[in-house]
Amino acid sequence: MAATRRSALSAAAAILLFSLGCSTDKPSFTEAADANPPSTQNALDVSVSLAPEVRGAESVIAHVTVINRSTSTVDVPESQLPSEDLETQQFVVLRDGERVNYEGPHIKRGPSIGDAIISIAPGAAYSYDIELSRAYDLSRDGRYSVVFESRDSRAQTVLRSARQEVRLYGRAALATSGIADRTLSALTSQITYARCTTTQQTAVRAALAQAETYAINSRSYMAANNLADRYTWWFGAVTTANASRVLANFTAIADAFATKPIKVDCGCKKTYFAYVYANQPYTIYVCKAFWSAPLAGTDSRGGTLVHEMSHFTVVAGTGDFAYGQSAARNLALTNVSQAIANADNHEYFAENTPARQ
């Protein structure tokens, strides 16, 4: 992924505090529910600009600017600001009114990993040049509309820009960048590795075995059709349609671990757990937090692989609407349709820690 380039248009410098628990005299960045542009947060204003038209295979660049319009410094988790690395789905992109596919990475971050805090001084502005064509399907001609929209760990909208439009002509098929080696083994049930030491390969094999056990047990629970607290805690009220979808998801996840050519890349140096590209099965990139996680239990190595396997479009096609047990539980209470489609809800159901019946 491209290196992040962030320019401060004010003399005030960004102060990075590497703990969400840091105390500060400055006002905290509050969550906002108002969905009306130009921004959902009174202090910060976010705007997007695009070239009016792009021809041929030229990259589509979104110029995003975040300005602190208030008279006080505002602290913002870095993950809620634009990312030139395209580490998450931060844009709503429509082609002729239809939402286009996001083809960038799906990352398991985990609530225990501190998010860097950016302190934005009064009047300070930060600009980002983000190549949308690296992570969104812009392969067809048409009129596209683009909105920047970042969310917090509970899937609440934090920052939202006004809509901007661009007309694309003569497009070629999108090739998602950032992956050097995408070749998978032709042999089913065979694990291949990239940039993994012998010790890491041993740990990955154990994690894959644990993940398969989790998936099989989850499938068996769902197939028994005796859905109790364990189901409702993570997926909300029981309906036939929703239960059928969750069963189908775990059936597909278990089958993938048992029969598909899985490739694990250990070269990621980021602080989060792991990530995948949903349209590039079955390659899983494991990162720093993966190695320090327990084999089983909450936010474990086995559970992380269930989370990532569920993201693949050919498996369960889950998204990342919320991270962490608290936020996942909240989805089950407030937005069942997102809970049954959220990767962390599948992981926590599979890990079943603490155990529920």
Coordinates of C-alpha atoms in Angstrom, one line a residue:
M1 CA 0.0 0.0 0.0
A2 CA 1.2 3.5 -0.7
A3 CA 2.9 5.4 2.1
T4 CA 0.7 7.9 3.9
R5 CA 1.3 11.6 3.0
R6 CA -0.4 14.1 5.3
S7 CA 0.3 17.8 5.0
A8 CA -0.6 20.3 7.7
L9 CA -1.7 23.6 6.3
S10 CA -1.3 25.3 9.7
A11 CA 1.7 25.9 11.8
A12 CA 0.2 23.8 14.6
A13 CA 1.7 20.3 14.6
A14 CA -0.3 17.1 15.1
I15 CA 0.4 15.4 18.4
L16 CA 0.3 11.7 18.3
L17 CA -0.8 10.0 21.6
F18 CA -0.6 6.3 21.3
S19 CA -3.4 5.4 23.8
L20 CA -7.1 5.9 23.6
G21 CA -7.0 6.1 27.4
C22 CA -4.8 9.3 27.5
S23 CA -6.3 12.1 29.6
T24 CA -6.4 15.6 28.2
D25 CA -7.7 19.0 29.0
K26 CA -8.8 19.4 25.4
P27 CA -12.3 18.5 24.3
S28 CA -12.8 15.0 23.1
F29 CA -13.9 14.2 19.6
T30 CA -17.6 13.4 20.1
E31 CA -19.6 10.9 18.1
A32 CA -22.3 12.4 15.9
A33 CA -25.4 10.9 14.4
D34 CA -26.5 13.7 12.1
A35 CA -26.0 12.4 8.6
N36 CA -26.4 15.8 6.8
P37 CA -23.4 17.1 4.9
P38 CA -21.0 18.9 4.9
S39 CA -19.9 17.3 8.2
T40 CA -21.5 15.4 11.1
Q41 CA -19.2 17.0 13.7
N42 CA -19.5 20.7 14.4
A43 CA -15.8 21.3 15.1
L44 CA -14.4 19.5 12.1
D45 CA -15.4 20.1 8.5
V46 CA -14.5 17.6 5.8
S47 CA -14.6 18.2 2.1
V48 CA -13.9 16.2 -1.1
S49 CA -12.8 17.5 -4.5
L50 CA -12.5 15.5 -7.7
A51 CA -11.5 16.3 -11.3
P52 CA -14.8 16.8 -13.2
E53 CA -13.8 14.0 -15.6
V54 CA -11.2 11.3 -15.9
R55 CA -10.3 9.5 -19.2
G56 CA -8.7 6.1 -20.0
A57 CA -6.8 4.3 -17.2
E58 CA -5.9 7.5 -15.4
S59 CA -6.1 7.2 -11.6
V60 CA -9.1 8.7 -9.8
I61 CA -7.8 10.9 -7.0
A62 CA -10.0 12.3 -4.2
H63 CA -8.6 15.4 -2.6
V64 CA -9.9 15.3 1.0
T65 CA -9.4 18.2 3.4
V66 CA -10.3 18.2 7.1
I67 CA -10.4 21.6 8.9
N68 CA -10.9 22.4 12.5
R69 CA -13.5 25.3 12.4
S70 CA -13.7 25.6 16.2
T71 CA -11.7 27.7 18.7
S72 CA -10.5 24.6 20.6
T73 CA -8.1 21.8 19.8
V74 CA -9.9 18.6 18.8
D75 CA -8.5 15.1 19.4
V76 CA -9.4 12.6 16.7
P77 CA -8.6 8.9 16.5
E78 CA -6.4 8.5 13.4
S79 CA -8.6 5.7 12.1
Q80 CA -11.5 8.2 11.7
L81 CA -9.4 10.5 9.5
P82 CA -8.8 9.9 5.8
S83 CA -6.2 7.1 5.0
E84 CA -4.1 7.3 2.0
D85 CA -3.2 3.7 2.6
L86 CA -6.9 2.9 2.0
E87 CA -6.9 0.7 5.1
T88 CA -10.7 0.8 5.5
Q89 CA -13.9 1.5 3.6
Q90 CA -14.2 5.3 4.1
F91 CA -16.0 6.3 1.0
V92 CA -19.5 5.8 -0.4
V93 CA -19.1 5.5 -4.1
L94 CA -22.0 5.3 -6.5
R95 CA -22.0 4.7 -10.3
D96 CA -25.2 6.1 -11.9
G97 CA -26.9 5.7 -8.6
E98 CA -25.7 2.2 -7.8
R99 CA -23.2 1.5 -5.1
V100 CA -19.9 0.1 -6.4
N101 CA -17.8 -2.7 -4.8
Y102 CA -15.1 -1.9 -2.3
E103 CA -12.1 -4.0 -3.2
G104 CA -9.6 -2.7 -0.6
P105 CA -8.4 -4.5 2.6
H106 CA -10.8 -5.8 5.3
I107 CA -8.8 -5.4 8.6
K108 CA -9.3 -6.9 12.0
R109 CA -8.1 -4.2 14.4
G110 CA -9.5 -5.2 17.8
P111 CA -10.6 -3.0 20.6
S112 CA -7.4 -3.6 22.6
I113 CA -5.1 -1.9 20.1
G114 CA -4.6 1.8 20.9
D115 CA -5.5 4.1 18.1
A116 CA -3.1 7.0 17.5
I117 CA -4.7 10.3 18.4
I118 CA -4.3 13.3 16.2
S119 CA -4.7 16.7 17.9
I120 CA -6.0 19.3 15.4
A121 CA -5.4 22.9 16.5
P122 CA -8.0 25.6 15.9
G123 CA -7.9 26.6 12.2
A124 CA -5.6 23.7 11.3
A125 CA -6.3 21.9 8.0
Y126 CA -5.0 18.5 6.9
S127 CA -5.1 17.4 3.2
Y128 CA -5.0 13.9 1.8
D129 CA -4.7 12.7 -1.8
I130 CA -6.4 9.3 -2.0
E131 CA -6.4 7.1 -5.1
L132 CA -9.9 5.7 -5.1
S133 CA -9.2 3.5 -8.1
R134 CA -6.9 1.3 -5.9
A135 CA -9.8 0.1 -3.7
Y136 CA -13.1 0.8 -5.5
D137 CA -14.4 -0.8 -8.7
L138 CA -14.1 2.1 -11.1
S139 CA -13.7 -0.1 -14.1
R140 CA -16.8 1.0 -16.0
D141 CA -17.7 4.3 -17.7
G142 CA -20.3 6.4 -16.0
R143 CA -21.1 9.2 -13.7
Y144 CA -19.8 8.5 -10.2
S145 CA -20.6 10.3 -6.9
V146 CA -18.2 10.2 -4.0
V147 CA -18.8 10.9 -0.3
F148 CA -16.2 10.6 2.5
E149 CA -17.7 8.9 5.5
S150 CA -15.8 7.6 8.5
R151 CA -17.3 5.7 11.4
D152 CA -16.4 4.8 14.9
S153 CA -16.1 1.4 16.5
R154 CA -19.9 1.3 17.0
A155 CA -20.5 2.0 13.3
Q156 CA -21.8 5.5 14.0
T157 CA -21.0 8.1 11.4
V158 CA -18.3 10.5 12.6
L159 CA -17.3 12.6 9.6
R160 CA -19.2 13.0 6.4
S161 CA -18.5 15.2 3.4
A162 CA -20.9 16.6 0.8
R163 CA -21.2 14.6 -2.4
Q164 CA -18.9 15.2 -5.3
E165 CA -19.2 13.8 -8.8
V166 CA -16.8 12.7 -11.5
R167 CA -17.4 11.4 -15.0
L168 CA -15.3 8.4 -16.2
Y169 CA -14.6 7.6 -19.8
G170 CA -12.8 4.6 -21.5
R171 CA -12.1 2.7 -18.3
A172 CA -10.1 -0.5 -18.1
A173 CA -10.6 -3.3 -15.5
L174 CA -9.5 -2.3 -12.0
A175 CA -6.4 -4.1 -10.7
T176 CA -6.2 -3.7 -7.0
S177 CA -2.6 -2.8 -6.0
G178 CA -0.7 -3.7 -2.9
I179 CA -0.4 -7.5 -3.4
A180 CA 2.8 -8.7 -4.9
D181 CA 2.2 -12.4 -5.0
R182 CA -1.4 -13.6 -5.6
T183 CA -0.7 -17.1 -6.9
L184 CA -2.4 -19.8 -4.8
S185 CA -1.6 -23.5 -4.7
A186 CA -3.6 -25.6 -7.1
L187 CA -3.9 -28.3 -4.5
T188 CA -6.9 -28.1 -2.2
S189 CA -6.4 -28.4 1.6
Q190 CA -2.8 -27.3 1.2
I191 CA -1.5 -24.4 3.2
T192 CA 1.2 -22.2 1.5
Y193 CA 3.2 -19.4 3.2
A194 CA 4.8 -16.1 2.2
R195 CA 7.4 -14.3 4.4
C196 CA 6.8 -16.7 7.3
T197 CA 9.6 -18.2 9.5
T198 CA 9.5 -21.8 10.4
T199 CA 8.2 -20.8 13.9
Q200 CA 5.5 -18.7 12.4
Q201 CA 4.4 -21.5 10.1
T202 CA 4.0 -23.8 13.1
A203 CA 1.9 -21.1 14.9
V204 CA -0.2 -20.6 11.8
R205 CA -1.0 -24.3 11.4
A206 CA -2.2 -24.4 15.0
A207 CA -4.3 -21.3 14.4
L208 CA -5.9 -22.8 11.3
A209 CA -6.7 -26.0 13.1
Q210 CA -8.3 -23.9 15.9
A211 CA -10.2 -21.8 13.3
E212 CA -11.6 -24.9 11.6
T213 CA -12.7 -26.3 15.0
Y214 CA -14.5 -23.1 15.7
A215 CA -16.2 -23.1 12.3
I216 CA -17.3 -26.7 12.6
N217 CA -18.6 -26.2 16.1
S218 CA -20.5 -23.1 15.1
R219 CA -22.0 -24.9 12.1
S220 CA -23.1 -27.7 14.3
Y221 CA -24.7 -25.4 16.8
M222 CA -26.6 -23.6 14.0
A223 CA -27.7 -26.9 12.3
A224 CA -29.2 -28.2 15.6
N225 CA -31.7 -25.4 15.3
N226 CA -31.9 -24.9 19.0
L227 CA -31.0 -21.3 19.0
A228 CA -30.6 -19.8 22.5
D229 CA -28.6 -17.1 24.3
R230 CA -25.4 -17.7 22.3
Y231 CA -27.2 -16.9 19.1
T232 CA -29.3 -13.9 20.2
W233 CA -26.3 -12.4 22.1
W234 CA -24.3 -12.0 18.9
F235 CA -26.9 -12.0 16.1
G236 CA -30.1 -10.6 17.7
A237 CA -33.7 -11.9 17.6
V238 CA -34.1 -15.2 15.8
T239 CA -35.8 -15.2 12.5
T240 CA -35.8 -18.1 10.0
A241 CA -34.2 -16.0 7.3
N242 CA -31.4 -14.7 9.5
A243 CA -30.6 -18.1 11.1
S244 CA -30.4 -19.6 7.7
R245 CA -28.0 -17.0 6.6
V246 CA -25.7 -17.5 9.6
L247 CA -25.8 -21.3 9.1
A248 CA -24.9 -20.8 5.5
N249 CA -22.0 -18.5 6.5
F250 CA -20.5 -21.0 9.0
T251 CA -21.0 -23.9 6.6
A252 CA -19.0 -21.9 3.9
I253 CA -16.3 -20.9 6.5
A254 CA -15.9 -24.5 7.7
D255 CA -15.7 -25.8 4.1
A256 CA -13.1 -23.1 3.2
F257 CA -10.8 -24.2 6.0
A258 CA -11.3 -27.9 5.1
T259 CA -11.0 -27.8 1.4
K260 CA -9.6 -24.6 0.0
P261 CA -6.0 -23.6 -0.9
I262 CA -5.2 -21.2 2.0
K263 CA -2.2 -18.9 1.8
V264 CA -0.9 -17.0 4.8
D265 CA 1.4 -14.0 4.4
C266 CA 3.4 -13.1 7.6
G267 CA 5.0 -10.0 6.2
C268 CA 2.6 -7.4 7.6
K269 CA 4.2 -5.0 10.2
K270 CA 1.1 -3.1 11.1
T271 CA -0.2 -3.1 14.7
Y272 CA -3.5 -4.7 13.9
F273 CA -4.4 -8.4 13.7
A274 CA -4.8 -9.3 10.1
Y275 CA -6.4 -8.3 6.8
V276 CA -7.7 -9.7 3.5
Y277 CA -8.9 -8.5 0.1
A278 CA -12.4 -9.8 -0.2
N279 CA -12.1 -10.6 -3.9
Q280 CA -8.8 -12.4 -3.5
P281 CA -9.5 -15.8 -1.8
Y282 CA -7.9 -17.4 0.2
T283 CA -4.9 -15.2 1.1
I284 CA -4.8 -13.9 4.7
Y285 CA -2.2 -11.4 5.8
V286 CA -1.4 -11.7 9.5
C287 CA 0.1 -8.7 11.4
K288 CA 1.7 -7.9 14.7
A289 CA -1.3 -8.3 17.1
F290 CA -1.9 -11.8 15.6
W291 CA 1.3 -13.2 17.1
S292 CA 0.7 -11.9 20.6
A293 CA -2.9 -13.1 20.7
P294 CA -3.8 -16.4 22.4
L295 CA -4.5 -19.5 20.3
A296 CA -8.2 -19.6 21.5
G297 CA -10.5 -17.3 23.4
T298 CA -11.6 -13.7 22.8
D299 CA -9.7 -12.0 19.9
S300 CA -7.6 -15.2 19.5
R301 CA -5.5 -16.3 16.6
G302 CA -8.1 -19.0 15.7
G303 CA -10.9 -16.5 16.0
T304 CA -9.0 -13.9 13.9
L305 CA -8.8 -16.5 11.0
V306 CA -12.5 -17.1 11.3
H307 CA -13.1 -13.3 11.1
E308 CA -10.8 -13.0 8.0
M309 CA -12.2 -16.1 6.2
S310 CA -15.7 -14.7 6.6
H311 CA -14.7 -11.6 4.6
F312 CA -14.1 -13.4 1.3
T313 CA -16.9 -12.8 -1.1
V314 CA -17.0 -16.4 -2.2
V315 CA -17.3 -17.5 1.5
A316 CA -19.6 -15.2 3.6
G317 CA -18.9 -11.7 2.3
T318 CA -19.0 -10.1 5.7
G319 CA -18.1 -6.5 6.4
D320 CA -16.6 -4.5 9.3
F321 CA -19.5 -2.6 10.7
A322 CA -18.2 -2.7 14.3
Y323 CA -15.1 -3.9 16.1
G324 CA -14.8 -5.4 19.6
Q325 CA -17.2 -7.4 21.8
S326 CA -19.1 -4.4 23.1
A327 CA -19.7 -2.9 19.7
A328 CA -20.6 -6.3 18.2
R329 CA -23.1 -6.9 21.0
N330 CA -24.6 -3.4 20.4
L331 CA -25.2 -4.3 16.7
A332 CA -27.2 -7.4 17.8
L333 CA -29.3 -5.1 19.9
T334 CA -29.8 -2.2 17.5
N335 CA -29.1 -3.4 14.0
V336 CA -29.6 -7.1 13.4
S337 CA -29.1 -6.9 9.6
Q338 CA -25.6 -5.6 10.2
A339 CA -24.9 -8.0 13.1
I340 CA -25.5 -11.1 10.9
A341 CA -23.2 -9.5 8.3
N342 CA -20.4 -8.4 10.6
A343 CA -17.1 -10.3 10.8
D344 CA -16.5 -9.7 14.5
N345 CA -20.0 -11.0 15.4
H346 CA -19.1 -14.3 13.6
E347 CA -15.7 -14.4 15.4
Y348 CA -17.2 -13.9 18.9
F349 CA -20.0 -16.3 18.3
A350 CA -17.4 -18.9 17.2
E351 CA -15.0 -18.2 20.1
N352 CA -17.9 -18.3 22.5
T353 CA -15.9 -16.6 25.4
P354 CA -17.5 -16.4 27.9
A355 CA -19.4 -19.5 27.0
R356 CA -23.2 -19.1 26.2
Q357 CA -25.7 -21.8 25.5

